[in-house]
Amino acid sequence: MAQEAAQWPPEETLSLWKREQARLKARVVDRDTEAWQRDPAFSGLRRVGGVDVSFVKGDSVRACASLVVLSYPELEFCLQVAKQNGSSLPSACQPFRCWKQLRAP
């Protein structure tokens, strides 16, 4: 099994990932659309978040995705959502579907 984990994903999976990346790229907004974005004090901004997707070391298929949300400007913890998959990355990236929500201790 360890030998299988070190192999690249099948071409079909890579193709799916490339299509998903292109779809997401087309949705990127590269200009300010909200009033708080034009305000130097960011008035009106209430939450900030960060996302990370990491592959399990030595495994090109299994991945872990996490989202963390903080209040703004206090930067207090609000929410963490995490998902580890075992088949293909795009299934881990479906917005909050079947994701386990973890609260701060």
XYZ file of C-alpha atoms in Angstrom:
105
model
C 0.000 0.000 0.000
C 2.844 2.416 0.790
C 4.111 1.794 -2.723
C 0.723 2.821 -4.184
C 0.620 6.005 -2.098
C 3.891 7.285 -3.583
C 2.565 7.117 -7.175
C 1.065 10.109 -8.986
C -2.713 10.269 -9.271
C -4.193 8.762 -12.438
C -4.384 11.005 -15.546
C -8.159 11.172 -15.125
C -7.752 12.654 -11.632
C -5.108 15.138 -12.794
C -7.383 16.189 -15.650
C -10.258 16.710 -13.202
C -8.029 18.846 -10.973
C -6.905 20.951 -13.958
C -10.514 21.543 -15.052
C -11.487 22.499 -11.502
C -8.537 24.898 -11.259
C -9.525 26.548 -14.564
C -13.149 26.839 -13.393
C -12.082 28.488 -10.130
C -9.617 30.790 -11.922
C -12.460 32.102 -14.098
C -14.336 33.114 -10.929
C -11.488 35.160 -9.385
C -12.446 38.786 -8.718
C -9.374 41.010 -9.041
C -10.884 44.346 -8.025
C -12.438 45.850 -4.919
C -16.194 45.228 -4.879
C -17.136 46.178 -1.311
C -17.108 49.591 0.368
C -14.912 48.365 3.262
C -12.214 47.382 0.734
C -11.825 51.036 -0.256
C -11.768 52.266 3.365
C -8.226 52.399 4.869
C -9.711 51.349 8.258
C -11.666 48.444 6.660
C -14.888 49.677 8.333
C -17.577 47.050 7.894
C -15.202 44.090 7.669
C -16.248 41.604 10.368
C -14.568 38.273 9.521
C -11.310 37.154 7.889
C -10.349 33.634 6.916
C -7.554 31.500 5.616
C -7.506 28.239 3.680
C -4.801 25.603 3.326
C -4.714 22.343 1.385
C -1.837 19.962 2.093
C -1.040 16.505 0.809
C -0.081 13.765 3.234
C 3.734 13.389 3.039
C 4.666 10.759 0.474
C 1.088 10.446 -0.811
C -0.025 12.276 -3.939
C -3.724 11.461 -3.465
C -4.711 11.904 0.190
C -5.020 15.538 1.226
C -6.170 17.630 4.151
C -8.013 20.923 3.662
C -8.669 23.453 6.431
C -10.520 26.748 6.742
C -10.082 29.040 9.743
C -12.269 32.112 10.374
C -11.370 34.942 12.787
C -13.306 38.011 13.881
C -12.002 41.357 12.664
C -10.448 43.521 14.014
C -10.179 41.457 17.240
C -8.707 38.420 15.419
C -10.514 36.082 17.811
C -11.109 32.484 16.734
C -14.599 31.878 15.289
C -14.507 28.608 13.377
C -12.272 25.886 11.984
C -13.483 23.486 9.319
C -11.295 20.560 8.237
C -11.546 17.597 5.874
C -9.152 14.806 5.052
C -9.931 12.820 1.954
C -8.667 9.542 0.613
C -9.606 9.654 -3.045
C -9.312 12.948 -4.938
C -8.644 16.545 -3.947
C -11.725 18.149 -5.534
C -14.024 16.129 -3.267
C -12.265 17.746 -0.296
C -12.908 21.172 -1.757
C -16.699 21.041 -2.059
C -17.862 23.941 0.138
C -18.594 22.560 3.610
C -20.228 19.383 2.277
C -19.687 16.623 4.843
C -17.086 18.706 6.663
C -16.495 18.336 10.373
C -16.795 21.617 12.249
C -14.398 22.044 15.150
C -14.784 24.711 17.833
C -11.930 26.256 19.772
C -11.167 24.440 23.040
